[in-house]
PDB file of C-alpha atoms and ligand atoms in Angstrom:
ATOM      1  CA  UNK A   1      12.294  -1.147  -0.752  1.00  0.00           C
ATOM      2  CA  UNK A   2      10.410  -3.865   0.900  1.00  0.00           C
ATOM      3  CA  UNK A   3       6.775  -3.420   2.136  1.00  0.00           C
ATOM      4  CA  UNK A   4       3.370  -5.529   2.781  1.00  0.00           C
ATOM      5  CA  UNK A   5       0.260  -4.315   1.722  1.00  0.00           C
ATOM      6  CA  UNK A   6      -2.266  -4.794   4.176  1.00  0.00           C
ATOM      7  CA  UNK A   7      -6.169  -4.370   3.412  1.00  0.00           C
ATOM      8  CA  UNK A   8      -9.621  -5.896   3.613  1.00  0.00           C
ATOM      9  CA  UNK A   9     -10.740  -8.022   0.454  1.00  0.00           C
ATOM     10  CA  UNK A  10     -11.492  -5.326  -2.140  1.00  0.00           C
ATOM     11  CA  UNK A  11      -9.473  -2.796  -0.184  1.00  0.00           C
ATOM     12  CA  UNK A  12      -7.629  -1.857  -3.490  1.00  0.00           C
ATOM     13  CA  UNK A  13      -4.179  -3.853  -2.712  1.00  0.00           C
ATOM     14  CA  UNK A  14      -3.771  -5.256  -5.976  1.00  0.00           C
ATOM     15  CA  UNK A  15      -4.858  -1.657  -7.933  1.00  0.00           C
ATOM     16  CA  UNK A  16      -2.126  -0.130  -5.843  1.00  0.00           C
ATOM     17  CA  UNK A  17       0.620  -2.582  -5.909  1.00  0.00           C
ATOM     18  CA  UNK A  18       0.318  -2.518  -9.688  1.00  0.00           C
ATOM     19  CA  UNK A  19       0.926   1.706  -9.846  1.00  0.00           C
ATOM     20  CA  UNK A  20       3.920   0.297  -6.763  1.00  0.00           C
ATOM     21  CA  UNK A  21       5.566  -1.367  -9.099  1.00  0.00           C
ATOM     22  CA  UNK A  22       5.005   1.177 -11.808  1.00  0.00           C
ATOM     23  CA  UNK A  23       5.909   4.176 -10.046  1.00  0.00           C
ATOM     24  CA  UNK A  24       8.803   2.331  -7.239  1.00  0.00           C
ATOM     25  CA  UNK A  25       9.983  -0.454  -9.444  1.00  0.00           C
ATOM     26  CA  UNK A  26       9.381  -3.082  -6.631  1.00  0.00           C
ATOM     27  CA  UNK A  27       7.640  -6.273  -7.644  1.00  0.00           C
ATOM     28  CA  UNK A  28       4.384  -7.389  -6.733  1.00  0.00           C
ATOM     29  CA  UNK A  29       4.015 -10.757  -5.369  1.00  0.00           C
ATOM     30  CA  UNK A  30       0.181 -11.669  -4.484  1.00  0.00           C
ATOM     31  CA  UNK A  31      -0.405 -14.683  -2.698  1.00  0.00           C
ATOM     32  CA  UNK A  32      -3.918 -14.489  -3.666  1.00  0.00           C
ATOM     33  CA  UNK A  33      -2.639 -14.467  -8.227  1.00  0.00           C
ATOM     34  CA  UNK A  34      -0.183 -17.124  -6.964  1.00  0.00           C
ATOM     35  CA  UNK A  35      -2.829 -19.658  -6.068  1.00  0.00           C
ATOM     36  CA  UNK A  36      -5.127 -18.675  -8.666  1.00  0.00           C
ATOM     37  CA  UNK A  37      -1.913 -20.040 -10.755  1.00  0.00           C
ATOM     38  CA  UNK A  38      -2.048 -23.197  -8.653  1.00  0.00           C
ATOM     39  CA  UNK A  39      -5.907 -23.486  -9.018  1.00  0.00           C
ATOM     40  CA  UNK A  40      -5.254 -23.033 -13.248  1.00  0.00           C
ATOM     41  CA  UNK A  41      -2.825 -25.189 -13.167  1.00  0.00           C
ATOM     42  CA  UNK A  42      -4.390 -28.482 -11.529  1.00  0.00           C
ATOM     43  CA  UNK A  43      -1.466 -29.272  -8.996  1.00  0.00           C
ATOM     44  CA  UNK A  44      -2.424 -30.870  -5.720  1.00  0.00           C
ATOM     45  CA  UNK A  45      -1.445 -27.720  -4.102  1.00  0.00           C
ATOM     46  CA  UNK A  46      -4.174 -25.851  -6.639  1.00  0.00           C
ATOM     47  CA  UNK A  47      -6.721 -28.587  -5.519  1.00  0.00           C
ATOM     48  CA  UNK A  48      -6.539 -28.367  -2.069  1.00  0.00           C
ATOM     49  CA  UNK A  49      -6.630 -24.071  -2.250  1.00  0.00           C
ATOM     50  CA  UNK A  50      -9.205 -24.398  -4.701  1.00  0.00           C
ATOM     51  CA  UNK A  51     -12.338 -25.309  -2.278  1.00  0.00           C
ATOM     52  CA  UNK A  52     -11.649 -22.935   0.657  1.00  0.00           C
ATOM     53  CA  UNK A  53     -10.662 -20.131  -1.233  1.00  0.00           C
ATOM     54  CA  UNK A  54     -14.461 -20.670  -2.642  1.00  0.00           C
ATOM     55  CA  UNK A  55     -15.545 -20.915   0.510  1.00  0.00           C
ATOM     56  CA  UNK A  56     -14.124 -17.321   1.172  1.00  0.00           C
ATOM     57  CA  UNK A  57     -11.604 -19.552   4.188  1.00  0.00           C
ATOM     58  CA  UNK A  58      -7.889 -18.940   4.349  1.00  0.00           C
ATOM     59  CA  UNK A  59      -5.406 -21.895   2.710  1.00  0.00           C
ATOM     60  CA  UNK A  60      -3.089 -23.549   5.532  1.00  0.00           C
ATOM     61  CA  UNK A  61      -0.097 -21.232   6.706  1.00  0.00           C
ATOM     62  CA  UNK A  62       2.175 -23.922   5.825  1.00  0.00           C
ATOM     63  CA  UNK A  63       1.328 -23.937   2.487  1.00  0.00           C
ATOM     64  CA  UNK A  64       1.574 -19.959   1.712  1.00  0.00           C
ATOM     65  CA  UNK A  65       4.879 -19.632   3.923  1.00  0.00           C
ATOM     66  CA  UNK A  66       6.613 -22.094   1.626  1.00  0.00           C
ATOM     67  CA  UNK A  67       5.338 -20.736  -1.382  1.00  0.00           C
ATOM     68  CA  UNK A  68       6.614 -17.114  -0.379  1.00  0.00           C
ATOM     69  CA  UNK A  69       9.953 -18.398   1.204  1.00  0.00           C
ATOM     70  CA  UNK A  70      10.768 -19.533  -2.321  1.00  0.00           C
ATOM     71  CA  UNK A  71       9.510 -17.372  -4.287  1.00  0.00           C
ATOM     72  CA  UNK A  72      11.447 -14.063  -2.324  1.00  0.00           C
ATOM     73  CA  UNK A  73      14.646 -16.609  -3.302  1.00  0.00           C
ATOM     74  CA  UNK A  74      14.204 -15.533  -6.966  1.00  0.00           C
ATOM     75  CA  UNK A  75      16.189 -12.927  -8.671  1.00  0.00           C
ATOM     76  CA  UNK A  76      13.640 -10.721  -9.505  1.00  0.00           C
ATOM     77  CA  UNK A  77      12.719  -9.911  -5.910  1.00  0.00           C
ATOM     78  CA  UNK A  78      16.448  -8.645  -5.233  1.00  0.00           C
ATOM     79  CA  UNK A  79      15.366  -4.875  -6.252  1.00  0.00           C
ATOM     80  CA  UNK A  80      12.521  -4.903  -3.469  1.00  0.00           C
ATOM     81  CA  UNK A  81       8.758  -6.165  -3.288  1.00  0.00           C
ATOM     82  CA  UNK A  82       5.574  -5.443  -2.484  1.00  0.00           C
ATOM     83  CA  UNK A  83       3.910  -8.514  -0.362  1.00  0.00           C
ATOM     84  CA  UNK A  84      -0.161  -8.628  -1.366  1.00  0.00           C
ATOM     85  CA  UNK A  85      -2.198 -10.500   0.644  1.00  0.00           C
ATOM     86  CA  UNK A  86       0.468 -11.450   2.933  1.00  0.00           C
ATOM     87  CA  UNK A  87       1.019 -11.947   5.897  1.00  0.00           C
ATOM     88  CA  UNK A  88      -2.859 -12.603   6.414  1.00  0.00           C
ATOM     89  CA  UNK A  89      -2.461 -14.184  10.172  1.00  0.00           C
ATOM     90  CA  UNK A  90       0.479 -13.496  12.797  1.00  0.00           C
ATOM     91  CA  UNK A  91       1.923 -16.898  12.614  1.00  0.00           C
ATOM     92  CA  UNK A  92       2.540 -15.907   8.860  1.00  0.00           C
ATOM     93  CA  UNK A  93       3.441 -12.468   9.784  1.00  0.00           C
ATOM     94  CA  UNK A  94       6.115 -14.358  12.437  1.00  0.00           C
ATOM     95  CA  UNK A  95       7.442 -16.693  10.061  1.00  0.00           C
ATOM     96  CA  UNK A  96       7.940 -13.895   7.760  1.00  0.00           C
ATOM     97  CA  UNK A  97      10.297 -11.787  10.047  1.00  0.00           C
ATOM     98  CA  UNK A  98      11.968 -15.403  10.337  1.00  0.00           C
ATOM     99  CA  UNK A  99      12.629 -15.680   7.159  1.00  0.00           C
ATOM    100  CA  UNK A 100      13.666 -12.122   6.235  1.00  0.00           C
ATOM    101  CA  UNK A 101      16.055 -12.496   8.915  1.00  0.00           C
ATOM    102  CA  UNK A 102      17.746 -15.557   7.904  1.00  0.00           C
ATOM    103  CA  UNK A 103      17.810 -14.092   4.049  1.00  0.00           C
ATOM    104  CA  UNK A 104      19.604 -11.039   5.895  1.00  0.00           C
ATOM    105  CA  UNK A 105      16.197  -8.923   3.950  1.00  0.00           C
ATOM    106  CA  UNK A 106      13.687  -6.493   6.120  1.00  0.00           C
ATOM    107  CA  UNK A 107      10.707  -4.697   5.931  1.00  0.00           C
ATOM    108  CA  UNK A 108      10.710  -0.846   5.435  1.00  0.00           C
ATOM    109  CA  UNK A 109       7.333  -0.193   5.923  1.00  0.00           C
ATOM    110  CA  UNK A 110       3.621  -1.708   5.858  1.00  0.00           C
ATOM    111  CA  UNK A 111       0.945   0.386   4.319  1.00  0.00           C
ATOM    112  CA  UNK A 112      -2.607  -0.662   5.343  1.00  0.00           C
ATOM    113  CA  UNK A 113      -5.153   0.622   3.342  1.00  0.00           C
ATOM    114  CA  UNK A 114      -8.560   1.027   5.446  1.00  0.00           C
ATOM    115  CA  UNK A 115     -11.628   0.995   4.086  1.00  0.00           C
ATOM    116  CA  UNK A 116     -15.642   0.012   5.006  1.00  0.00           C
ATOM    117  CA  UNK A 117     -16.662  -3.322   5.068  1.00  0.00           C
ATOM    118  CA  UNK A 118     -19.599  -1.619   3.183  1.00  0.00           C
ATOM    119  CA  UNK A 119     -17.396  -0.452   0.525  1.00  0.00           C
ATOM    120  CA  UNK A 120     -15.917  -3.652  -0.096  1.00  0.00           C
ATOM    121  CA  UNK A 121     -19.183  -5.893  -1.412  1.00  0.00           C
ATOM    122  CA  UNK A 122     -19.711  -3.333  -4.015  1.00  0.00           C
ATOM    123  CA  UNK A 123     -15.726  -3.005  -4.948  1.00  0.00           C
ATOM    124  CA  UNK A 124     -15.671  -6.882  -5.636  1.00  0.00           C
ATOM    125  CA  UNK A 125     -18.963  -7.433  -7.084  1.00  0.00           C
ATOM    126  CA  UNK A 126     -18.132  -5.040  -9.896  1.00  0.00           C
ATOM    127  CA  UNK A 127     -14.391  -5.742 -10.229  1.00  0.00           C
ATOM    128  CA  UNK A 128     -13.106  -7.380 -13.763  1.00  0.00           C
ATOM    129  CA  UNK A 129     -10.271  -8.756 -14.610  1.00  0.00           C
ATOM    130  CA  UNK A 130      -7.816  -8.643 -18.502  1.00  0.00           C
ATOM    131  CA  UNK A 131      -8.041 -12.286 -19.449  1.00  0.00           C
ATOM    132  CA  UNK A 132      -4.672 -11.551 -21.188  1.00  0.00           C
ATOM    133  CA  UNK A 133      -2.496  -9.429 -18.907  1.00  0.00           C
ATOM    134  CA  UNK A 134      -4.534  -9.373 -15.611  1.00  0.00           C
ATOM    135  CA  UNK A 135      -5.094  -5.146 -15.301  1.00  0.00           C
ATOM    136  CA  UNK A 136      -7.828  -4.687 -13.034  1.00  0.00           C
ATOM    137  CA  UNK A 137     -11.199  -2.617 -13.598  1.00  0.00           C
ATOM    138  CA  UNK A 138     -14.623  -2.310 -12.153  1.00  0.00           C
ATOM    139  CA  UNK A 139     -18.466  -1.884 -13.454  1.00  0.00           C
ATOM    140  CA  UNK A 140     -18.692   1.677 -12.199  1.00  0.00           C
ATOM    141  CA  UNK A 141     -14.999   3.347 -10.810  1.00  0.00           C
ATOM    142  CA  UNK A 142     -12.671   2.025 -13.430  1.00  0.00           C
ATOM    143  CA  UNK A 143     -13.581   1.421 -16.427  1.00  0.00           C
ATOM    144  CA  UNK A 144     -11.485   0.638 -19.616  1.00  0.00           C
ATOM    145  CA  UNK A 145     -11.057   3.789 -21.585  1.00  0.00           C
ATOM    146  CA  UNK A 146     -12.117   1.732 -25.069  1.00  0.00           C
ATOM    147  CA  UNK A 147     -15.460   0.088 -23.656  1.00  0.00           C
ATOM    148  CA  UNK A 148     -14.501  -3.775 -23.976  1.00  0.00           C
ATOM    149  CA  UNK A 149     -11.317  -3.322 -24.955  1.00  0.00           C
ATOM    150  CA  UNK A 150      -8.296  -3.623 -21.743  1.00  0.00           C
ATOM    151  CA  UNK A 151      -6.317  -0.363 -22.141  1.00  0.00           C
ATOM    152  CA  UNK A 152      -3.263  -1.429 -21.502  1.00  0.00           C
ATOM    153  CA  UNK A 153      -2.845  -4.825 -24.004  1.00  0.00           C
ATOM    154  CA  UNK A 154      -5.517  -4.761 -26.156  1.00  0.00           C
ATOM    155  CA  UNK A 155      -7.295  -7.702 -25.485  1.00  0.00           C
ATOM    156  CA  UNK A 156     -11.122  -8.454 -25.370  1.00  0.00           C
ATOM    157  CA  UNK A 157     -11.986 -11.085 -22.646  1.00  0.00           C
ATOM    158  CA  UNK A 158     -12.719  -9.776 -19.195  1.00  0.00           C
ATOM    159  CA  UNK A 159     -12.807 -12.393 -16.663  1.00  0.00           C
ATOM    160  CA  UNK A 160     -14.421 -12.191 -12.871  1.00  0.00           C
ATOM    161  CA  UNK A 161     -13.078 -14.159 -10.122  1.00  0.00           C
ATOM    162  CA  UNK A 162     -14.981 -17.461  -8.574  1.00  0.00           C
ATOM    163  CA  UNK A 163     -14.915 -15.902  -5.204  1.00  0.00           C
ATOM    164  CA  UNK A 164     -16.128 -12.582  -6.328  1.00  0.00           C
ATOM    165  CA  UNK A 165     -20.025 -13.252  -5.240  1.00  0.00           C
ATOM    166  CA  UNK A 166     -21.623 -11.471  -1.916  1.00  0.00           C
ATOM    167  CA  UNK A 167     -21.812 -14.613   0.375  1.00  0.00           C
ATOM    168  CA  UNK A 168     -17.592 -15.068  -0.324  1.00  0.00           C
ATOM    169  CA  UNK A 169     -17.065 -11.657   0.235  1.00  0.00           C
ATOM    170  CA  UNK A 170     -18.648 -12.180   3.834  1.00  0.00           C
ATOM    171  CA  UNK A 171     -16.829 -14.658   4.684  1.00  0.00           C
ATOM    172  CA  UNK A 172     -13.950 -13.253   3.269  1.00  0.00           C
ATOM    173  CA  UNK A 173     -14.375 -10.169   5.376  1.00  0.00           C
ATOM    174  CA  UNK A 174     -15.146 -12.167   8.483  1.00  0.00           C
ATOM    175  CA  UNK A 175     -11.894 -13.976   8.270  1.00  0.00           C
ATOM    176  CA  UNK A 176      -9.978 -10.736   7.541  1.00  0.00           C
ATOM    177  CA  UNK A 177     -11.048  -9.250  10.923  1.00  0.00           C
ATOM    178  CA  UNK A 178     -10.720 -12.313  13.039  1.00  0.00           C
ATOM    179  CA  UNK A 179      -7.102 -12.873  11.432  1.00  0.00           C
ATOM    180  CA  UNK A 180      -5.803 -10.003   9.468  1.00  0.00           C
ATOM    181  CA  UNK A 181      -6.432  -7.203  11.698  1.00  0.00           C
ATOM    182  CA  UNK A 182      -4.532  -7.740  14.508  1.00  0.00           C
ATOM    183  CA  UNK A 183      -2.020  -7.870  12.099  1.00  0.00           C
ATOM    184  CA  UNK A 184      -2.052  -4.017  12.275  1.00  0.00           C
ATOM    185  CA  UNK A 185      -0.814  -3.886  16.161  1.00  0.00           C
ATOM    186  CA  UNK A 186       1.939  -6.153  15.541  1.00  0.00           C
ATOM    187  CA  UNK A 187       3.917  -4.377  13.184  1.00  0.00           C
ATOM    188  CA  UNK A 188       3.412  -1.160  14.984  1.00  0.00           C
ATOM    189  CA  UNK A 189       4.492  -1.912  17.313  1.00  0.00           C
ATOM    190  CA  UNK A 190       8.011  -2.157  14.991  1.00  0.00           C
ATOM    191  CA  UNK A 191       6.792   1.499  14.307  1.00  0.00           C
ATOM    192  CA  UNK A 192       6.297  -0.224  10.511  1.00  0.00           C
ATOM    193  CA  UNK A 193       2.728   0.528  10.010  1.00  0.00           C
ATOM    194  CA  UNK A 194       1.352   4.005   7.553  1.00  0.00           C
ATOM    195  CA  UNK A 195      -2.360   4.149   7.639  1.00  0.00           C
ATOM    196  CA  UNK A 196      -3.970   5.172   3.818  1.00  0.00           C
ATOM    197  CA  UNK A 197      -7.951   6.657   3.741  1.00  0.00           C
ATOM    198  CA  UNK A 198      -8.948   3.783   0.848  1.00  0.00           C
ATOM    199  CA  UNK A 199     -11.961   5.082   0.699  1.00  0.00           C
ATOM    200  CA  UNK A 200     -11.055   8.026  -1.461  1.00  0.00           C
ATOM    201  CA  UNK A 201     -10.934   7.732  -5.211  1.00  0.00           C
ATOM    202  CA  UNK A 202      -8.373   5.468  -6.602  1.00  0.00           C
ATOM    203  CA  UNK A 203      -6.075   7.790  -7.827  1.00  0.00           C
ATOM    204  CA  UNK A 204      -6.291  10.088  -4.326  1.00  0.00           C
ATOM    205  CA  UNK A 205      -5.468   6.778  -2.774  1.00  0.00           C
ATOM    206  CA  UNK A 206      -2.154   6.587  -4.976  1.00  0.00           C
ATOM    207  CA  UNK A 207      -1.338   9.705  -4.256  1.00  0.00           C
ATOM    208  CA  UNK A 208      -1.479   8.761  -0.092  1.00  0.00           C
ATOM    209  CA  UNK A 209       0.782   5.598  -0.957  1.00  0.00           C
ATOM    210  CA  UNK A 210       2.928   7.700  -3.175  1.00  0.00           C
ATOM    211  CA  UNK A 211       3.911  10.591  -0.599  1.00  0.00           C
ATOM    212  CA  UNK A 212       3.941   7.836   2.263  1.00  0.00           C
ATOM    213  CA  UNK A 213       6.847   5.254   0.414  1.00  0.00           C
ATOM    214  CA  UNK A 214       8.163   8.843  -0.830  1.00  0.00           C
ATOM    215  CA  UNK A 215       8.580   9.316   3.410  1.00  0.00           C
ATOM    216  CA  UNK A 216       9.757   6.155   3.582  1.00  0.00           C
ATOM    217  CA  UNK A 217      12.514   6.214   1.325  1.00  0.00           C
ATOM    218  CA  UNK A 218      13.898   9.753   2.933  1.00  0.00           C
ATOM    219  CA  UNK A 219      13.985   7.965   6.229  1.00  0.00           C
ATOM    220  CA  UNK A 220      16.584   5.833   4.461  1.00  0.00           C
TER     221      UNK A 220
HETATM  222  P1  AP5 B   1      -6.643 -12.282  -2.571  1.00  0.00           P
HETATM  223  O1  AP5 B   1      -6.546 -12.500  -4.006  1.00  0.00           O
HETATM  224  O2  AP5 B   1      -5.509 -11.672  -1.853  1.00  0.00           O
HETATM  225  O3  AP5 B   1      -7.988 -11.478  -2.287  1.00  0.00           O
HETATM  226  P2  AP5 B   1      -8.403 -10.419  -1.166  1.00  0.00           P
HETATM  227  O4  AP5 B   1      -7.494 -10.145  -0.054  1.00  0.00           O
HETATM  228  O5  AP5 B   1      -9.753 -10.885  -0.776  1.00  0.00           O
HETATM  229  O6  AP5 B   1      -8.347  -9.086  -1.865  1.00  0.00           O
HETATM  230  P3  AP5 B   1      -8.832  -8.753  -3.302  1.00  0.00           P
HETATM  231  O7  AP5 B   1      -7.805  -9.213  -4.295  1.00  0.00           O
HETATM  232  O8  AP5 B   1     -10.235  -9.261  -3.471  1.00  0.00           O
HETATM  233  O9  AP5 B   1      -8.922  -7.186  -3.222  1.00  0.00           O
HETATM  234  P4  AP5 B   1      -7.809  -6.077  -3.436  1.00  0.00           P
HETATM  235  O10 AP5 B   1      -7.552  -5.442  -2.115  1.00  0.00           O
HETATM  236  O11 AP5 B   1      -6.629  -6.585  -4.197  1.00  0.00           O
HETATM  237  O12 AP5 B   1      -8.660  -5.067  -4.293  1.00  0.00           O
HETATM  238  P5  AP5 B   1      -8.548  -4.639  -5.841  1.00  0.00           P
HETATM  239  O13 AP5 B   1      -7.380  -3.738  -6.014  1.00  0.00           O
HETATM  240  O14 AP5 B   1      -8.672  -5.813  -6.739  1.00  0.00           O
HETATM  241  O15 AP5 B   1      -6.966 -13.672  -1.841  1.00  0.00           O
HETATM  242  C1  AP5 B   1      -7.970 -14.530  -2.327  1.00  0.00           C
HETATM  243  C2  AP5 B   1      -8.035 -15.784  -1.484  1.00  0.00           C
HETATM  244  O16 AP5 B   1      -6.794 -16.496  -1.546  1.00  0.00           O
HETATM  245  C3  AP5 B   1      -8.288 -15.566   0.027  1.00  0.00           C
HETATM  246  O17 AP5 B   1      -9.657 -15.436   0.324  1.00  0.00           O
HETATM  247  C4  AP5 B   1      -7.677 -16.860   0.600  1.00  0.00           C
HETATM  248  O18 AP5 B   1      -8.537 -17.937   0.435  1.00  0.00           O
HETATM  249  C5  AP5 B   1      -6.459 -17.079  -0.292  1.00  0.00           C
HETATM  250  N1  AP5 B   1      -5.234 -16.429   0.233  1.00  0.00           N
HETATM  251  C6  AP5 B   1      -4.507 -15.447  -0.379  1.00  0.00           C
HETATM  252  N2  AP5 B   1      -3.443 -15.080   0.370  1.00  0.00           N
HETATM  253  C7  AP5 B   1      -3.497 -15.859   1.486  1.00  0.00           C
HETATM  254  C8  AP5 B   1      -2.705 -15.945   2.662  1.00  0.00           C
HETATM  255  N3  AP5 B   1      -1.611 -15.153   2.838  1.00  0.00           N
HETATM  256  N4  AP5 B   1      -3.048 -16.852   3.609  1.00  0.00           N
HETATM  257  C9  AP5 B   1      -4.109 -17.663   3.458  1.00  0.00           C
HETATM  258  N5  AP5 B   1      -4.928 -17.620   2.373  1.00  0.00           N
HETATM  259  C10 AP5 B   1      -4.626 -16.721   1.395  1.00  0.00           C
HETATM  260  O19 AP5 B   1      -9.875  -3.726  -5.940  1.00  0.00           O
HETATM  261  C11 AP5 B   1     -11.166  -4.310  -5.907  1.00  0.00           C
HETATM  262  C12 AP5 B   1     -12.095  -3.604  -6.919  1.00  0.00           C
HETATM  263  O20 AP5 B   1     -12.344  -2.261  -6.462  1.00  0.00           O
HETATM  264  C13 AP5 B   1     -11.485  -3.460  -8.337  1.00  0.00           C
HETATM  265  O21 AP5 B   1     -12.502  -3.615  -9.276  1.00  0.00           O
HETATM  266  C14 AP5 B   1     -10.916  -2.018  -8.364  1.00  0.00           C
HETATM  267  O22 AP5 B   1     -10.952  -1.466  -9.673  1.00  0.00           O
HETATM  268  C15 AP5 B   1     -11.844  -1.286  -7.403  1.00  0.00           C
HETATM  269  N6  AP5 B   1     -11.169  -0.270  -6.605  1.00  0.00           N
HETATM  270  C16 AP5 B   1      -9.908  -0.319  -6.068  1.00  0.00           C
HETATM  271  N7  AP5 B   1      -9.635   0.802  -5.374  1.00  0.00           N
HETATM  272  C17 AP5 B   1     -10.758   1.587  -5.437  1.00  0.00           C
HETATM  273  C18 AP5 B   1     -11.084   2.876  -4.920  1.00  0.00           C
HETATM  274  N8  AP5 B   1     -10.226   3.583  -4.178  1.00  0.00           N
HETATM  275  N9  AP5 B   1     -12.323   3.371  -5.196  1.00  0.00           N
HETATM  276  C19 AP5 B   1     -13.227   2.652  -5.943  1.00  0.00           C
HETATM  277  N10 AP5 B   1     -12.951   1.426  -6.482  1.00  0.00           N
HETATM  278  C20 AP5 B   1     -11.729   0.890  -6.227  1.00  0.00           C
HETATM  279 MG1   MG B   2      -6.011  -8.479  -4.907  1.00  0.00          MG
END
């Protein structure tokens, strides 16, 4: 199974691809993780993300179409994936169904997960990260069941994202709705798009994704 993930920053994308994965055996592939990478790793590529995803801005379409068109060429995407965080504008979502084609690959479904833009400041300026394997948590909905300890490795060191402050998150949010959204219309137009309430609790919003890609795979 195929399928993008479409959501406002602090929607919950990356909480739910991980139980995705978990629960579909698809692999997650966020564009947003991938250029943290970049950032980490120094490369001109990293550099040149670096300063506008501070700024809360979108990195060149260019840049992100390349990075997914090779990275979908890898054997571990051959079971299915879950695309996080893209497509973010149409000409990525329009490249993408050019690509797909010419890998002979398509889409099954796109969940968008919909959620307040009041929600989301509070979501992001509470969210923490593993240091060591990357699980997600948050000050007040998710916290780790050992305080200070990540439940699922072990490890001590929490980190919190450099665009994870409330003047981003605005302009993160501003950008999602000038060229996310219209995202939505396009691919239901394909008839692709399942709407999920994100602003239930996060394990009443697994259940929505659960029953949906459950729907999905019975429609073959
Ligand atoms: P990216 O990393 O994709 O960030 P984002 O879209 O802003 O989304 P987030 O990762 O912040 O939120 P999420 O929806 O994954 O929420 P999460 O599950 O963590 O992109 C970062 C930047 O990279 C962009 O700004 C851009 O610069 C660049 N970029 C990336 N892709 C690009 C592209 N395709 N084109 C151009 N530029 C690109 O949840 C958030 C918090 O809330 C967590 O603490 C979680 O525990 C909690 N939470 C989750 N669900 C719930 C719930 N139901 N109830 C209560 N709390 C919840
Ligand atoms: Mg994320």
């Amino acid at each position: 199974m195929n399928l993008v993930l479409l959501g406002a920053p602090g929607a919950g994308k990356g909480t739910q691809a991980k139980r995705i994965e978990e629960n579909f055996h698809v692999l997650q592939l966020s564009t947003g993780d991938m250029l943290r990478a970049e950032v980490r790793s120094g490369s001109p590529r990293g550099q040149q993300a670096d300063a506008l995803m501070k700024a809360g801005r979108l990195v060149p379409d260019e840049m992100i179409v390349g990075m997914i068109d090779r990275r979908l060429d890898r054997d571990d995407c051959r079971g299915g994936f879950i695309l996080d965080g893209f497509p973010r504008t149409l000409a990525q979502a329009s490249a993408l169904d050019e690509m797909l084609a010419k890998k002979g690959l398509k889409l099954d479904t796109v969940l968008s997960i919909d959620v307040d833009d009041e929600a989301m400041v509070e979501r992001i300026s509470g969210r923490l990260t593993c240091a060591n394997c990357g699980e997600g948590y948050h000050d007040s909905f998710k916290r780790p069941k050992i305080e200070g300890i990540c439940d699922v490795c072990g490890a001590s060191r929490f980190v919190r994202r450099a665009d994870d402050n409330a003047e981003t998150v605005r302009a993160r949010l501003k950008e999602y709705h000038a060229q996310t959204e219209p995202i939505i219309a396009y691919y239901d137009k394909g008839g692709l798009v399942r709407r999920i309430d994100g602003m239930r609790s996060i394990d009443q919003v697994t259940a929505q994704v659960t029953s949906a890609l459950k729907e999905c795979v019975r429609a073959g």
